[in-house]
Amino acid sequence: MKRAVSISELYTTNFKVLDFQGDWDACIGKPELAGSWLIWGKSGNGKTRFTLQLCKYLTQFGKVAYNSLEEGASLSMRKAFVETGMEEVKRRIVLLDQEPISDLIERLKKRKSPDIIAIDSVQYTGMNYDTYRELRKTFPKKLFILISHADGKEPSGRVAKSIRFDAFVKIWVEGYKAFPTSRYGGGQPYTVWQQGADKYWSEKK
């Protein structure tokens, strides 16, 4: 059984807070470097582009790994990295080529392993909810960003839906806009690609 934490201890605990600024602060607030976030949306709506933009920004605060379970080290992923300008932060981010969760766990146990891990996508991990919870428990000081397919406007599948309830930040991506629900504040939509968003939302009216 875990011991109780006093109010004084809670108030004086030093959490590693990420000092987000500008559009990212407006969207997510100032989050902790811990826990999990969930990003979901339908194909072709800017989900990967948004996640890569977020990962690039997060390199200011720690080393990032993007585990591309779905596409791997493919031509399409290279194109996405180029369009995001990842060469500007190439020393702070690594692309994992369809790395199984078991191998990822071994990687994260090593010294100087990534602080922030994006996993694309939940549906390709083979994880159940217990495995996900164990992953979080094993690495309590790392931030996991999980990407999910969508079924309508909901994350696709039981595991992704359960992760949504557990996640500290939940982000729905539609029409090149990201719509956040965050425990850290924020709450303002983030535009992933202005031209694409303008076209999508004008046609939706």
Coordinates of C-alpha atoms in Angstrom, one line a residue:
M1 CA 0.0 0.0 0.0
K2 CA 1.3 3.5 -0.9
R3 CA 1.8 5.8 2.0
A4 CA -0.5 8.9 2.4
V5 CA 0.9 12.2 1.2
S6 CA 0.3 15.2 3.5
I7 CA -1.0 18.5 2.1
S8 CA 2.4 20.2 2.9
E9 CA 4.2 17.5 1.0
L10 CA 1.9 17.9 -2.0
Y11 CA 2.3 21.7 -2.0
T12 CA 6.1 21.6 -1.7
T13 CA 6.8 18.7 -4.2
N14 CA 8.8 19.9 -7.2
F15 CA 7.1 18.7 -10.4
K16 CA 8.9 19.1 -13.7
V17 CA 6.7 21.7 -15.4
L18 CA 7.2 22.5 -19.1
D19 CA 7.0 26.2 -19.6
F20 CA 4.9 26.3 -22.8
Q21 CA 4.5 29.6 -24.5
G22 CA 2.3 31.2 -27.2
D23 CA 0.0 28.9 -29.1
W24 CA 1.1 25.8 -27.2
D25 CA 0.4 27.4 -23.8
A26 CA -3.0 28.5 -25.2
C27 CA -3.7 25.0 -26.3
I28 CA -2.3 22.8 -23.6
G29 CA -1.3 25.1 -20.7
K30 CA 1.9 24.3 -18.8
P31 CA 2.0 20.5 -18.5
E32 CA 4.1 18.2 -16.3
L33 CA 6.8 16.0 -17.9
A34 CA 5.0 12.8 -16.8
G35 CA 1.9 10.7 -17.5
S36 CA 0.2 10.3 -20.8
W37 CA -1.6 12.2 -23.5
L38 CA -3.9 10.9 -26.2
I39 CA -4.2 12.4 -29.7
W40 CA -6.9 10.9 -32.1
G41 CA -8.6 11.7 -35.4
K42 CA -9.5 10.4 -38.7
S43 CA -7.0 9.8 -41.5
G44 CA -6.1 12.8 -43.6
N45 CA -7.1 15.4 -41.0
G46 CA -3.6 16.4 -39.8
K47 CA -3.2 14.1 -36.9
T48 CA 0.4 13.0 -37.8
R49 CA 1.4 16.6 -38.8
F50 CA 0.1 17.9 -35.5
T51 CA 1.9 15.3 -33.5
L52 CA 5.2 16.0 -35.2
Q53 CA 4.8 19.7 -34.7
L54 CA 4.2 19.0 -31.0
C55 CA 7.2 16.7 -30.8
K56 CA 9.4 19.3 -32.4
Y57 CA 8.3 21.8 -29.8
L58 CA 8.9 19.3 -27.0
T59 CA 12.5 18.9 -28.0
Q60 CA 13.1 22.2 -26.1
F61 CA 12.3 20.3 -22.9
G62 CA 13.8 16.9 -23.3
K63 CA 14.9 14.1 -25.7
V64 CA 12.0 12.8 -27.9
A65 CA 11.4 9.5 -29.5
Y66 CA 8.8 9.0 -32.2
N67 CA 7.9 5.3 -32.5
S68 CA 6.4 4.9 -35.9
L69 CA 4.7 1.5 -35.5
E70 CA 2.3 2.1 -38.4
E71 CA 4.5 3.7 -41.2
G72 CA 8.0 2.9 -40.0
A73 CA 11.0 4.6 -41.5
S74 CA 9.2 5.1 -44.8
L75 CA 9.2 7.6 -47.6
S76 CA 5.9 9.1 -46.3
M77 CA 7.4 9.5 -42.8
R78 CA 10.5 11.1 -44.2
K79 CA 8.3 13.6 -46.1
A80 CA 6.4 14.4 -42.9
F81 CA 9.7 14.9 -41.0
V82 CA 11.0 17.2 -43.8
E83 CA 7.8 19.3 -43.9
T84 CA 8.0 19.7 -40.1
G85 CA 11.6 20.9 -40.3
M86 CA 12.9 18.2 -38.0
E87 CA 16.5 18.7 -39.2
E88 CA 16.5 21.8 -37.0
V89 CA 16.2 19.6 -33.9
K90 CA 17.8 16.4 -35.2
R91 CA 20.0 16.0 -32.1
R92 CA 17.0 16.0 -29.8
I93 CA 14.7 13.6 -31.6
V94 CA 14.9 10.0 -32.9
L95 CA 12.6 8.0 -35.1
L96 CA 12.1 4.4 -34.0
D97 CA 11.3 2.1 -36.9
Q98 CA 8.3 0.0 -35.8
E99 CA 9.9 -0.8 -32.5
P100 CA 7.8 -3.4 -30.5
I101 CA 6.7 -2.2 -27.1
S102 CA 8.9 -4.9 -25.4
D103 CA 12.0 -3.4 -27.2
L104 CA 10.9 0.1 -26.4
I105 CA 10.7 -0.8 -22.7
E106 CA 14.3 -2.1 -22.8
R107 CA 15.4 1.1 -24.5
L108 CA 13.7 3.3 -21.9
K109 CA 15.5 1.4 -19.0
K110 CA 18.9 2.7 -20.3
R111 CA 20.6 5.8 -19.1
K112 CA 20.0 8.9 -21.1
S113 CA 16.9 7.4 -22.7
P114 CA 14.2 9.6 -24.3
D115 CA 12.1 11.7 -21.9
I116 CA 9.2 12.0 -24.2
I117 CA 7.8 9.1 -26.3
A118 CA 5.2 9.4 -29.0
I119 CA 3.7 6.1 -30.1
D120 CA 1.9 5.9 -33.5
S121 CA -0.5 4.2 -33.1
V122 CA -2.3 2.5 -30.2
Q123 CA -3.9 0.1 -32.6
Y124 CA -0.4 -1.2 -33.7
T125 CA 1.1 -1.7 -30.2
G126 CA -0.7 -4.9 -29.3
M127 CA -1.1 -3.5 -25.8
N128 CA -4.1 -4.1 -23.6
Y129 CA -5.0 -1.5 -20.9
D130 CA -3.1 -3.4 -18.2
T131 CA 0.0 -3.3 -20.3
Y132 CA -0.4 0.4 -20.9
R133 CA -0.8 1.0 -17.1
E134 CA 2.3 -1.0 -16.4
L135 CA 4.2 1.0 -18.9
R136 CA 3.2 4.2 -17.2
K137 CA 4.0 2.7 -13.8
T138 CA 7.4 1.5 -14.9
F139 CA 8.4 5.0 -16.2
P140 CA 6.6 7.5 -14.0
K141 CA 9.0 10.4 -15.0
K142 CA 8.5 10.0 -18.7
L143 CA 5.8 11.5 -20.9
F144 CA 3.9 9.2 -23.3
I145 CA 2.0 10.6 -26.2
L146 CA -0.2 8.0 -27.8
I147 CA -1.8 8.5 -31.2
S148 CA -5.1 6.7 -32.1
H149 CA -7.3 6.0 -35.0
A150 CA -10.9 7.3 -34.7
D151 CA -14.3 5.7 -34.9
G152 CA -16.5 8.7 -35.6
K153 CA -15.3 11.3 -33.1
E154 CA -14.3 8.6 -30.5
P155 CA -10.9 6.9 -30.2
S156 CA -11.1 3.5 -32.0
G157 CA -11.2 0.4 -29.8
R158 CA -11.5 -0.3 -26.1
V159 CA -7.9 0.3 -25.2
A160 CA -7.7 3.7 -26.8
K161 CA -11.0 4.7 -25.2
S162 CA -9.7 3.6 -21.8
I163 CA -6.5 5.5 -22.3
R164 CA -8.5 8.7 -23.1
F165 CA -10.0 8.6 -19.6
D166 CA -6.6 8.2 -18.0
A167 CA -4.8 10.8 -20.2
F168 CA -3.9 14.2 -18.7
V169 CA -4.2 15.8 -22.1
K170 CA -6.8 14.7 -24.7
I171 CA -6.6 16.1 -28.2
W172 CA -9.1 15.5 -31.1
V173 CA -7.8 16.5 -34.5
E174 CA -10.2 17.4 -37.3
G175 CA -9.8 19.5 -40.4
Y176 CA -6.2 20.5 -39.6
K177 CA -7.3 21.8 -36.2
A178 CA -6.5 20.3 -32.8
F179 CA -9.1 20.6 -30.1
P180 CA -7.7 20.0 -26.6
T181 CA -9.0 19.1 -23.2
S182 CA -6.2 19.5 -20.8
R183 CA -5.8 19.2 -17.0
Y184 CA -3.2 21.9 -17.2
G185 CA -5.3 24.8 -18.6
G186 CA -5.1 25.9 -22.2
G187 CA -8.2 24.7 -24.1
Q188 CA -7.8 26.9 -27.2
P189 CA -7.8 25.1 -30.6
Y190 CA -4.5 24.9 -32.4
T191 CA -4.3 25.3 -36.1
V192 CA -2.1 22.6 -37.7
W193 CA -2.2 24.0 -41.3
Q194 CA -3.9 27.2 -41.9
Q195 CA -4.7 26.7 -45.6
G196 CA -6.0 23.2 -45.1
A197 CA -8.1 24.3 -42.1
D198 CA -9.6 27.3 -43.9
K199 CA -10.7 25.1 -46.8
Y200 CA -12.1 22.3 -44.6
W201 CA -14.1 24.5 -42.2
S202 CA -15.4 26.8 -44.9
E203 CA -16.8 23.8 -46.8
K204 CA -18.2 22.4 -43.6
K205 CA -20.4 25.4 -43.0

